[in-house]
Tab-separated table of C-alpha atoms in Angstrom:
chain	number	residue	atom	x	y	z
A	893	MET	CA	217.568	210.081	344.016
A	894	LYS	CA	219.788	207.345	345.394
A	895	ASN	CA	222.619	208.045	342.998
A	896	ARG	CA	222.133	211.803	342.904
A	897	PRO	CA	225.143	213.649	344.325
A	898	SER	CA	224.663	215.926	347.302
A	899	PRO	CA	224.758	219.734	346.961
A	900	ILE	CA	228.118	219.649	348.744
A	901	GLY	CA	229.463	217.354	346.028
A	902	GLY	CA	228.007	219.674	343.409
A	903	ALA	CA	229.752	222.656	344.999
A	904	ILE	CA	233.070	220.811	345.030
A	905	LEU	CA	232.630	219.836	341.388
A	906	ALA	CA	231.665	223.359	340.340
A	907	ILE	CA	234.751	224.883	341.941
A	908	LEU	CA	237.227	222.180	340.916
A	909	ILE	CA	236.143	222.060	337.284
A	910	GLY	CA	235.945	225.854	337.031
A	911	LEU	CA	239.478	226.176	338.379
A	912	ASN	CA	240.807	224.158	335.426
A	913	LEU	CA	239.303	226.155	332.549
A	914	ARG	CA	241.746	229.088	332.375
A	915	PRO	CA	245.250	228.121	333.646
A	916	ILE	CA	246.319	226.699	330.277
A	917	MET	CA	245.901	230.234	328.887
A	918	ALA	CA	246.487	232.507	331.880
A	919	SER	CA	249.810	230.926	332.880
A	920	ILE	CA	251.444	231.789	329.545
A	921	SER	CA	251.583	235.567	329.505
A	922	PRO	CA	253.590	236.034	332.767
A	923	LEU	CA	256.177	233.552	331.410
A	924	LEU	CA	256.232	234.857	327.859
A	925	LYS	CA	259.675	236.441	328.023
A	926	ILE	CA	261.202	233.170	329.266
A	927	LEU	CA	259.331	231.136	326.640
A	928	GLN	CA	260.467	233.425	323.855
A	929	SER	CA	264.056	233.085	324.976
A	930	ASP	CA	264.110	229.299	325.451
A	931	LEU	CA	261.922	228.260	322.501
A	932	THR	CA	262.719	231.100	320.068
A	933	LEU	CA	259.040	231.963	320.192
A	934	ASP	CA	257.990	235.031	318.238
A	935	SER	CA	254.944	237.110	319.109
A	936	ARG	CA	252.784	235.518	316.394
A	937	GLN	CA	253.452	232.060	317.791
A	938	ALA	CA	252.962	233.286	321.351
A	939	SER	CA	249.555	234.684	320.454
A	940	LEU	CA	248.456	231.255	319.203
A	941	LEU	CA	248.813	229.945	322.761
A	942	THR	CA	245.772	232.054	323.623
A	943	THR	CA	244.097	232.012	320.199
A	944	PHE	CA	243.676	228.232	319.907
A	945	PRO	CA	241.924	227.660	323.247
A	946	VAL	CA	239.532	230.547	322.565
A	947	ILE	CA	238.738	229.336	319.017
A	948	LEU	CA	237.880	225.903	320.352
A	949	ALA	CA	235.825	227.215	323.283
A	950	GLY	CA	232.867	228.155	321.072
A	951	ALA	CA	229.435	226.888	322.009
A	952	TRP	CA	229.026	225.019	318.696
A	953	LEU	CA	230.765	221.986	320.307
A	954	GLN	CA	228.118	221.516	322.979
A	955	ARG	CA	226.518	218.216	324.031
A	956	ARG	CA	227.911	215.895	321.366
A	957	MET	CA	229.170	213.395	323.934
A	958	GLY	CA	226.774	213.786	326.851
A	959	GLU	CA	227.621	215.362	330.186
A	960	LYS	CA	229.520	212.624	332.007
A	961	LYS	CA	231.732	211.457	329.154
A	962	GLY	CA	232.155	214.935	327.706
A	963	ILE	CA	233.322	216.632	330.901
A	964	ALA	CA	235.538	213.697	331.908
A	965	PHE	CA	237.138	213.679	328.455
A	966	GLY	CA	237.546	217.444	328.562
A	967	LEU	CA	239.356	217.357	331.898
A	968	LEU	CA	241.577	214.527	330.693
A	969	LEU	CA	242.507	216.546	327.616
A	970	ILE	CA	243.443	219.511	329.824
A	971	ALA	CA	245.564	217.187	331.999
A	972	VAL	CA	247.260	215.577	328.988
A	973	ALA	CA	247.981	218.967	327.412
A	974	SER	CA	249.468	220.258	330.662
A	975	LEU	CA	251.594	217.148	331.243
A	976	ASN	CA	252.999	217.315	327.719
A	977	ARG	CA	254.285	220.801	328.451
A	978	PHE	CA	256.807	219.146	330.763
A	979	TYR	CA	258.457	217.687	327.639
A	980	THR	CA	258.125	220.768	325.466
A	981	ASN	CA	261.249	221.588	323.470
A	982	SER	CA	259.758	223.586	320.608
A	983	ALA	CA	257.220	226.297	319.935
A	984	THR	CA	255.181	223.898	317.785
A	985	THR	CA	254.753	221.424	320.641
A	986	LEU	CA	253.626	224.181	322.982
A	987	ILE	CA	251.059	225.406	320.430
A	988	VAL	CA	249.728	221.855	319.955
A	989	THR	CA	249.196	221.535	323.707
A	990	ALA	CA	247.222	224.791	323.612
A	991	ALA	CA	244.938	223.342	320.929
A	992	ILE	CA	244.410	220.094	322.854
A	993	GLY	CA	243.670	222.006	326.028
A	994	GLY	CA	241.254	224.242	324.115
A	995	ILE	CA	239.153	221.239	323.102
A	996	GLY	CA	239.031	220.165	326.737
A	997	ILE	CA	237.973	223.632	327.853
A	998	ALA	CA	235.242	223.688	325.189
A	999	LEU	CA	233.723	220.429	326.385
A	1000	ALA	CA	233.755	221.209	330.109
A	1001	GLN	CA	232.676	224.836	329.732
A	1002	ALA	CA	229.676	223.982	327.542
A	1003	LEU	CA	228.463	220.951	329.500
A	1004	MET	CA	229.043	221.824	333.161
A	1005	PRO	CA	226.356	224.552	333.436
A	1006	ALA	CA	223.792	222.195	331.910
A	1007	PHE	CA	224.710	219.486	334.422
A	1008	LEU	CA	224.362	221.827	337.393
A	1009	LYS	CA	221.030	223.188	336.207
A	1010	ARG	CA	219.619	219.724	335.519
A	1011	ARG	CA	220.838	217.975	338.663
A	1012	TYR	CA	220.452	220.828	341.160
A	1013	PRO	CA	217.444	222.918	340.061
A	1014	ASP	CA	216.986	224.291	343.592
A	1015	ASN	CA	220.678	225.225	343.993
A	1016	ALA	CA	221.567	225.994	340.385
A	1017	GLY	CA	222.065	229.732	340.932
A	1018	SER	CA	224.554	229.395	343.766
A	1019	LEU	CA	226.393	226.498	342.106
A	1020	LEU	CA	226.694	228.394	338.833
A	1021	GLY	CA	228.075	231.311	340.808
A	1022	LEU	CA	230.692	228.978	342.298
A	1023	PHE	CA	231.513	227.648	338.828
A	1024	THR	CA	232.063	231.166	337.467
A	1025	THR	CA	234.100	232.093	340.533
A	1026	GLY	CA	236.203	228.970	340.026
A	1027	ILE	CA	236.938	229.946	336.414
A	1028	MET	CA	238.133	233.424	337.365
A	1029	GLY	CA	239.916	232.065	340.432
A	1030	GLY	CA	241.836	229.601	338.285
A	1031	ALA	CA	242.959	232.410	336.000
A	1032	ALA	CA	244.057	234.493	338.970
A	1033	LEU	CA	245.953	231.669	340.689
A	1034	SER	CA	247.761	230.570	337.545
A	1035	SER	CA	248.806	234.101	336.641
A	1036	VAL	CA	250.243	234.669	340.123
A	1037	LEU	CA	251.878	231.275	340.691
A	1038	SER	CA	253.376	230.633	337.262
A	1039	VAL	CA	256.455	232.833	337.730
A	1040	PRO	CA	257.314	231.782	341.338
A	1041	LEU	CA	256.890	228.115	340.385
A	1042	ALA	CA	259.043	228.651	337.311
A	1043	ASN	CA	261.743	230.198	339.492
A	1044	LEU	CA	261.630	227.200	341.836
A	1045	PHE	CA	261.267	224.290	339.411
A	1046	GLY	CA	261.587	225.643	335.868
A	1047	TRP	CA	258.966	226.876	333.445
A	1048	ARG	CA	258.170	223.420	332.044
A	1049	GLN	CA	257.393	222.086	335.475
A	1050	SER	CA	255.401	225.216	336.283
A	1051	LEU	CA	253.146	224.712	333.259
A	1052	ALA	CA	252.887	220.939	333.758
A	1053	LEU	CA	251.674	221.304	337.352
A	1054	ALA	CA	248.301	222.412	335.982
A	1055	ALA	CA	247.658	218.721	335.265
A	1056	ILE	CA	247.313	217.955	338.985
A	1057	PRO	CA	244.080	219.891	339.659
A	1058	ALA	CA	242.686	218.638	336.331
A	1059	ILE	CA	243.247	215.010	337.382
A	1060	ILE	CA	241.749	215.686	340.814
A	1061	ALA	CA	238.704	217.347	339.255
A	1062	CYS	CA	238.287	214.428	336.841
A	1063	ALA	CA	238.408	211.940	339.731
A	1064	PHE	CA	235.733	213.858	341.663
A	1065	TRP	CA	233.629	214.086	338.520
A	1066	VAL	CA	233.733	210.326	337.900
A	1067	ILE	CA	232.834	209.645	341.550
A	1068	PHE	CA	229.915	212.076	341.851
A	1069	ALA	CA	228.499	212.398	338.338
A	1070	HIS	CA	226.247	209.325	338.121
A	1071	ASN	CA	223.309	208.774	335.772
A	1072	PRO	CA	224.834	210.228	332.584
A	1073	ASN	CA	222.394	211.703	330.132
A	1074	LYS	CA	222.269	211.117	326.398
A	1075	PRO	CA	223.578	213.865	324.100
A	1076	SER	CA	220.894	216.452	323.427
A	1077	ALA	CA	219.725	217.347	319.953
A	1078	LEU	CA	221.349	220.491	318.640
A	1079	THR	CA	219.075	223.391	317.778
A	1080	ARG	CA	219.103	225.081	314.383
A	1081	LEU	CA	221.357	228.120	314.315
A	1082	PRO	CA	220.034	231.454	312.934
A	1083	PHE	CA	222.493	231.898	310.069
A	1084	LYS	CA	220.005	233.923	308.013
A	1085	ASN	CA	219.158	236.360	310.793
A	1086	ARG	CA	220.948	239.714	310.400
A	1087	ARG	CA	220.385	240.726	314.008
A	1088	ALA	CA	222.007	237.501	315.182
A	1089	TRP	CA	225.163	238.377	313.235
A	1090	LEU	CA	225.267	241.815	314.867
A	1091	LEU	CA	224.845	240.262	318.298
A	1092	MET	CA	227.672	237.863	317.488
A	1093	ALA	CA	229.923	240.778	316.529
A	1094	PHE	CA	229.012	242.584	319.745
A	1095	PHE	CA	229.851	239.557	321.879
A	1096	GLY	CA	233.003	238.778	319.896
A	1097	ILE	CA	234.460	242.285	320.190
A	1098	GLY	CA	233.712	242.442	323.913
A	1099	THR	CA	235.222	239.007	324.547
A	1100	GLY	CA	238.148	239.960	322.322
A	1101	ALA	CA	239.027	242.684	324.809
A	1102	TYR	CA	239.316	240.007	327.509
A	1103	THR	CA	241.488	237.676	325.429
A	1104	LEU	CA	243.713	240.548	324.345
A	1105	VAL	CA	244.302	241.750	327.904
A	1106	LEU	CA	244.769	238.172	329.164
A	1107	ALA	CA	247.441	237.476	326.556
A	1108	TRP	CA	249.360	240.761	326.472
A	1109	LEU	CA	248.903	242.735	329.697
A	1110	PRO	CA	251.788	241.085	331.635
A	1111	PRO	CA	254.197	241.042	328.623
A	1112	TYR	CA	253.407	244.699	328.015
A	1113	TYR	CA	254.548	245.648	331.508
A	1114	VAL	CA	257.561	243.338	331.388
A	1115	GLU	CA	258.646	245.271	328.289
A	1116	LEU	CA	258.193	248.505	330.257
A	1117	GLY	CA	260.636	247.252	332.880
A	1118	TRP	CA	258.452	245.532	335.461
A	1119	PRO	CA	259.557	242.191	336.978
A	1120	ALA	CA	257.562	239.278	335.568
A	1121	SER	CA	256.083	238.466	338.988
A	1122	TYR	CA	254.745	242.020	339.407
A	1123	ALA	CA	253.234	241.906	335.926
A	1124	GLY	CA	251.537	238.643	336.937
A	1125	TYR	CA	250.011	240.407	339.938
A	1126	LEU	CA	248.306	242.821	337.556
A	1127	LEU	CA	246.601	239.883	335.870
A	1128	GLU	CA	245.480	238.601	339.273
A	1129	ILE	CA	243.978	241.997	340.121
A	1130	LEU	CA	242.270	242.030	336.736
A	1131	THR	CA	240.645	238.625	337.162
A	1132	LEU	CA	239.543	239.293	340.732
A	1133	THR	CA	237.975	242.562	339.637
A	1134	GLU	CA	236.171	240.687	336.865
A	1135	VAL	CA	234.636	238.385	339.475
A	1136	VAL	CA	233.357	241.407	341.390
A	1137	ALA	CA	231.933	242.917	338.199
A	1138	GLY	CA	230.121	239.706	337.301
A	1139	LEU	CA	228.570	239.472	340.764
A	1140	LEU	CA	227.414	243.092	340.527
A	1141	VAL	CA	225.709	242.371	337.202
A	1142	SER	CA	223.998	239.315	338.673
A	1143	SER	CA	222.603	241.260	341.611
A	1144	LEU	CA	221.686	244.547	339.897
A	1145	ILE	CA	220.627	243.748	336.331
A	1146	HIS	CA	216.927	243.392	337.182
A	1147	HIS	CA	216.948	247.096	338.141
A	1148	PHE	CA	217.840	248.036	334.533
A	1149	PRO	CA	215.217	246.802	332.037
A	1150	ASP	CA	216.709	249.364	329.638
A	1151	ARG	CA	220.168	247.887	329.089
A	1152	ARG	CA	221.652	251.108	327.711
A	1153	ILE	CA	222.522	252.384	331.187
A	1154	PRO	CA	224.728	249.487	332.377
A	1155	LEU	CA	226.071	248.809	328.876
A	1156	THR	CA	227.169	252.413	328.401
A	1157	LEU	CA	228.834	252.418	331.817
A	1158	VAL	CA	230.859	249.226	331.323
A	1159	ILE	CA	231.844	250.117	327.752
A	1160	LEU	CA	233.118	253.506	328.945
A	1161	LEU	CA	235.021	251.836	331.802
A	1162	THR	CA	236.711	249.524	329.297
A	1163	LEU	CA	237.502	252.442	327.017
A	1164	LEU	CA	239.009	254.425	329.906
A	1165	GLY	CA	241.130	251.446	330.914
A	1166	LEU	CA	242.494	251.072	327.383
A	1167	GLY	CA	243.136	254.815	327.308
A	1168	CYS	CA	245.253	254.505	330.448
A	1169	LEU	CA	247.319	251.717	328.864
A	1170	ILE	CA	247.922	253.824	325.770
A	1171	THR	CA	248.664	257.223	327.301
A	1172	ALA	CA	250.266	256.579	330.703
A	1173	PRO	CA	250.812	252.851	331.262
A	1174	LEU	CA	253.351	253.193	334.090
A	1175	SER	CA	251.694	255.843	336.236
A	1176	LEU	CA	248.171	254.537	335.635
A	1177	ALA	CA	248.868	250.790	335.696
A	1178	PHE	CA	246.580	249.988	338.623
A	1179	PRO	CA	243.694	252.301	337.601
A	1180	ALA	CA	243.901	250.800	334.107
A	1181	THR	CA	243.715	247.268	335.523
A	1182	ILE	CA	240.743	248.051	337.778
A	1183	LEU	CA	238.867	249.846	334.994
A	1184	LEU	CA	239.463	247.014	332.543
A	1185	GLY	CA	238.467	244.381	335.094
A	1186	LEU	CA	235.185	246.112	335.903
A	1187	GLY	CA	234.408	246.830	332.255
A	1188	ILE	CA	235.355	243.478	330.737
A	1189	GLY	CA	233.982	241.482	333.666
A	1190	ALA	CA	230.539	243.069	333.300
A	1191	LEU	CA	230.484	243.204	329.494
A	1192	PHE	CA	230.494	239.412	329.090
A	1193	PRO	CA	227.256	238.653	330.996
A	1194	LEU	CA	225.599	241.830	329.731
A	1195	SER	CA	226.245	240.904	326.101
A	1196	LEU	CA	224.576	237.541	326.682
A	1197	ILE	CA	221.635	239.197	328.410
A	1198	VAL	CA	221.184	241.569	325.469
A	1199	ALA	CA	221.169	238.554	323.144
A	1200	LEU	CA	218.555	236.874	325.340
A	1201	ASP	CA	216.408	240.001	325.196
A	1202	HIS	CA	215.850	239.281	321.500
A	1203	THR	CA	214.195	235.910	322.077
A	1204	HIS	CA	210.816	234.913	323.454
A	1205	SER	CA	211.220	231.180	324.098
A	1206	PRO	CA	213.836	228.870	325.647
A	1207	LYS	CA	214.362	227.190	322.255
A	1208	GLU	CA	215.192	230.528	320.636
A	1209	ALA	CA	217.473	231.352	323.565
A	1210	ASP	CA	219.444	228.136	323.018
A	1211	SER	CA	219.712	228.726	319.284
A	1212	LEU	CA	220.713	232.391	319.449
A	1213	LEU	CA	223.178	232.019	322.321
A	1214	ALA	CA	224.846	229.041	320.616
A	1215	PHE	CA	225.277	231.127	317.481
A	1216	VAL	CA	226.429	234.267	319.302
A	1217	GLN	CA	228.954	232.475	321.501
A	1218	GLY	CA	230.235	230.090	318.844
A	1219	GLY	CA	230.991	232.853	316.343
A	1220	GLY	CA	231.850	235.379	319.039
A	1221	TYR	CA	234.656	233.249	320.458
A	1222	LEU	CA	235.993	232.809	316.936
A	1223	ILE	CA	236.116	236.600	316.502
A	1224	ALA	CA	237.686	237.060	319.934
A	1225	SER	CA	240.398	234.494	319.246
A	1226	PHE	CA	241.960	236.657	316.539
A	1227	MET	CA	242.490	239.660	318.824
A	1228	PRO	CA	245.622	238.316	320.567
A	1229	PHE	CA	246.911	236.936	317.248
A	1230	PHE	CA	246.717	240.329	315.539
A	1231	ALA	CA	248.302	241.873	318.625
A	1232	GLY	CA	251.193	239.456	318.254
A	1233	ILE	CA	251.684	240.501	314.649
A	1234	LEU	CA	251.628	244.179	315.613
A	1235	ARG	CA	254.063	243.539	318.440
A	1236	ASP	CA	256.534	241.897	316.069
A	1237	GLU	CA	256.232	244.749	313.587
A	1238	MET	CA	256.023	247.677	316.033
A	1239	ALA	CA	257.979	246.223	319.003
A	1240	SER	CA	255.050	247.023	321.309
A	1241	PRO	CA	251.388	246.004	321.689
A	1242	ARG	CA	250.406	249.634	322.261
A	1243	LEU	CA	248.913	249.838	318.768
A	1244	ALA	CA	246.807	246.774	319.617
A	1245	TRP	CA	245.346	248.635	322.615
A	1246	ALA	CA	244.445	251.483	320.272
A	1247	GLY	CA	242.831	249.094	317.802
A	1248	MET	CA	240.838	247.492	320.612
A	1249	ALA	CA	239.692	250.943	321.719
A	1250	VAL	CA	238.302	251.496	318.213
A	1251	GLY	CA	236.412	248.218	318.567
A	1252	ILE	CA	234.972	249.326	321.918
A	1253	VAL	CA	233.794	252.574	320.334
A	1254	LEU	CA	232.079	250.434	317.708
A	1255	LEU	CA	230.192	248.685	320.525
A	1256	LEU	CA	228.771	252.048	321.577
A	1257	ASN	CA	227.414	252.471	318.059
A	1258	LEU	CA	226.010	248.928	317.884
A	1259	MET	CA	224.379	249.039	321.301
A	1260	PRO	CA	221.168	250.977	320.419
A	1261	LEU	CA	220.360	248.507	317.618
A	1262	PHE	CA	219.768	245.692	320.093
A	1263	LEU	CA	217.167	247.322	322.315
A	1264	ALA	CA	213.810	246.347	320.886
A	1265	SER	CA	211.925	247.331	324.015
A	1266	LYS	CA	212.444	248.829	327.436
A	1267	LYS	CA	210.714	245.755	328.863
A	1268	SER	CA	213.003	242.776	328.982
A	1269	PRO	CA	211.922	239.117	328.873
A	1270	LEU	CA	214.848	238.218	331.112
A	1271	ILE	CA	212.726	237.541	334.195
A	1272	TYR	CA	210.421	235.355	332.124
A	1273	HIS	CA	213.326	233.297	330.806
A	1274	LEU	CA	214.844	232.923	334.242
A	1275	LYS	CA	211.605	231.236	335.232
A	1276	GLN	CA	210.915	229.259	332.044
A	1277	ALA	CA	214.287	228.298	330.535
A	1278	GLN	CA	215.111	225.505	332.978
A	1279	SER	CA	216.052	223.288	330.026
A	1280	SER	CA	218.273	225.856	328.362
A	1281	SER	CA	221.881	224.732	328.840
A	1282	LEU	CA	223.466	227.715	327.128
A	1283	PHE	CA	221.277	230.170	329.035
A	1284	SER	CA	222.676	228.794	332.283
A	1285	GLU	CA	226.200	229.840	331.253
A	1286	ILE	CA	225.270	233.442	332.030
A	1287	GLY	CA	225.536	232.422	335.681
A	1288	LEU	CA	222.772	234.690	336.961
A	1289	MET	CA	220.918	234.107	340.196
A	1290	ILE	CA	217.165	233.558	339.910
A	1291	GLN	CA	215.370	236.704	340.994
A	1292	PRO	CA	212.876	236.718	343.894
A	1293	SER	CA	209.493	235.168	343.191
A	1294	SER	CA	207.791	238.546	343.511
A	1295	ALA	CA	209.798	239.814	340.538
A	1296	ILE	CA	208.870	236.753	338.515
A	1297	LYS	CA	205.179	236.971	339.336
A	1298	SER	CA	205.079	240.560	338.142
A	1299	GLN	CA	205.542	239.328	334.573
A	1300	LYS	CA	203.455	236.242	333.875
A	1301	GLU	CA	203.732	236.286	330.082
A	1302	PRO	CA	206.815	236.867	327.949
A	1303	PRO	CA	207.039	240.130	326.036
A	1304	GLN	CA	205.819	239.508	322.521
A	1305	TYR	CA	208.548	240.968	320.427
A	1306	PRO	CA	209.984	238.744	317.752
A	1307	PHE	CA	213.372	237.299	317.083
A	1308	VAL	CA	214.194	240.446	315.113
A	1309	LYS	CA	215.542	239.984	311.595
């Protein structure tokens, strides 16, 4: 207890570390036109600046170093990658910094929720909410500030400034994060389970919509004649709307034991947003952004909840969520890359929006396969899975004790094969 950090320190850590997990990706797309001009960067190469961090953010890298060393090393990698962008003179160097930063994101994103849940069991819900808010806030701030900072100091300096909050967060982490734990044993992944592969595809396609919009929404509107700063504001609106959507899921999901209702709603919202981008991008820019933010922002936690609904123990939850997220991020990482190829060939990412819409329609067809019962074990796991590090990444608040008491035993449906 003597060396345990206070809840205030935990809140500071949650926000500071969360703020550093998206700028290395989100700051690129508003500056893409400048980067392409100065570095002779084609769309395929530009897409790798988002693809590499997402590939390396999979949950298969969890807990190999322990919390204290892993998160500190992750933040240092983000800082080093950002600082090296100050000296970038080629597309290859910029892509390498994206890969280095992606490793850092993977470490911090996998380990921080486990740390908060272990060290602050009584405040884990609120601190995880701050962590998630910090992640989305970092994406919003970087997308808005990257162009003004580039106009003031140059694009290299604008990208390199992301090292400052990473160094500050690392310093706070070293000060407050005492009593490091040993790396935890990795659970066996369900490679032979067909349902697990379908859940992975569901998560990967949904997350792919986020990575695609993050990488290509501002460049799309710059091509349509918008100033780069205005296109960056669209990304800010998108990320802020995603925060709202995530909070709505956290507060309302226990009212929907049958997940088809919220899933259908958010999938349709995402589909409508993509439809706006395809059919009338200029006149419907803001409705498209709001619809996409609400849809994508809610689809991420819902896809994890649906995966959790197919387990009946914390150990199974760890195993399945590690598999779903690890492979899902790999699937999602290729969305912006394929969009870059299409943009080079077709001179517009509009075809990529159409392809993503086909993927979202596929989600509607996959959705009924994952609902084994109208009763969900989610409340049970919220009570029992205190040791589940990957479960905590959903960022849900623990429901009132009356809701937990109403379901003393977990539903007995199997890890469906």
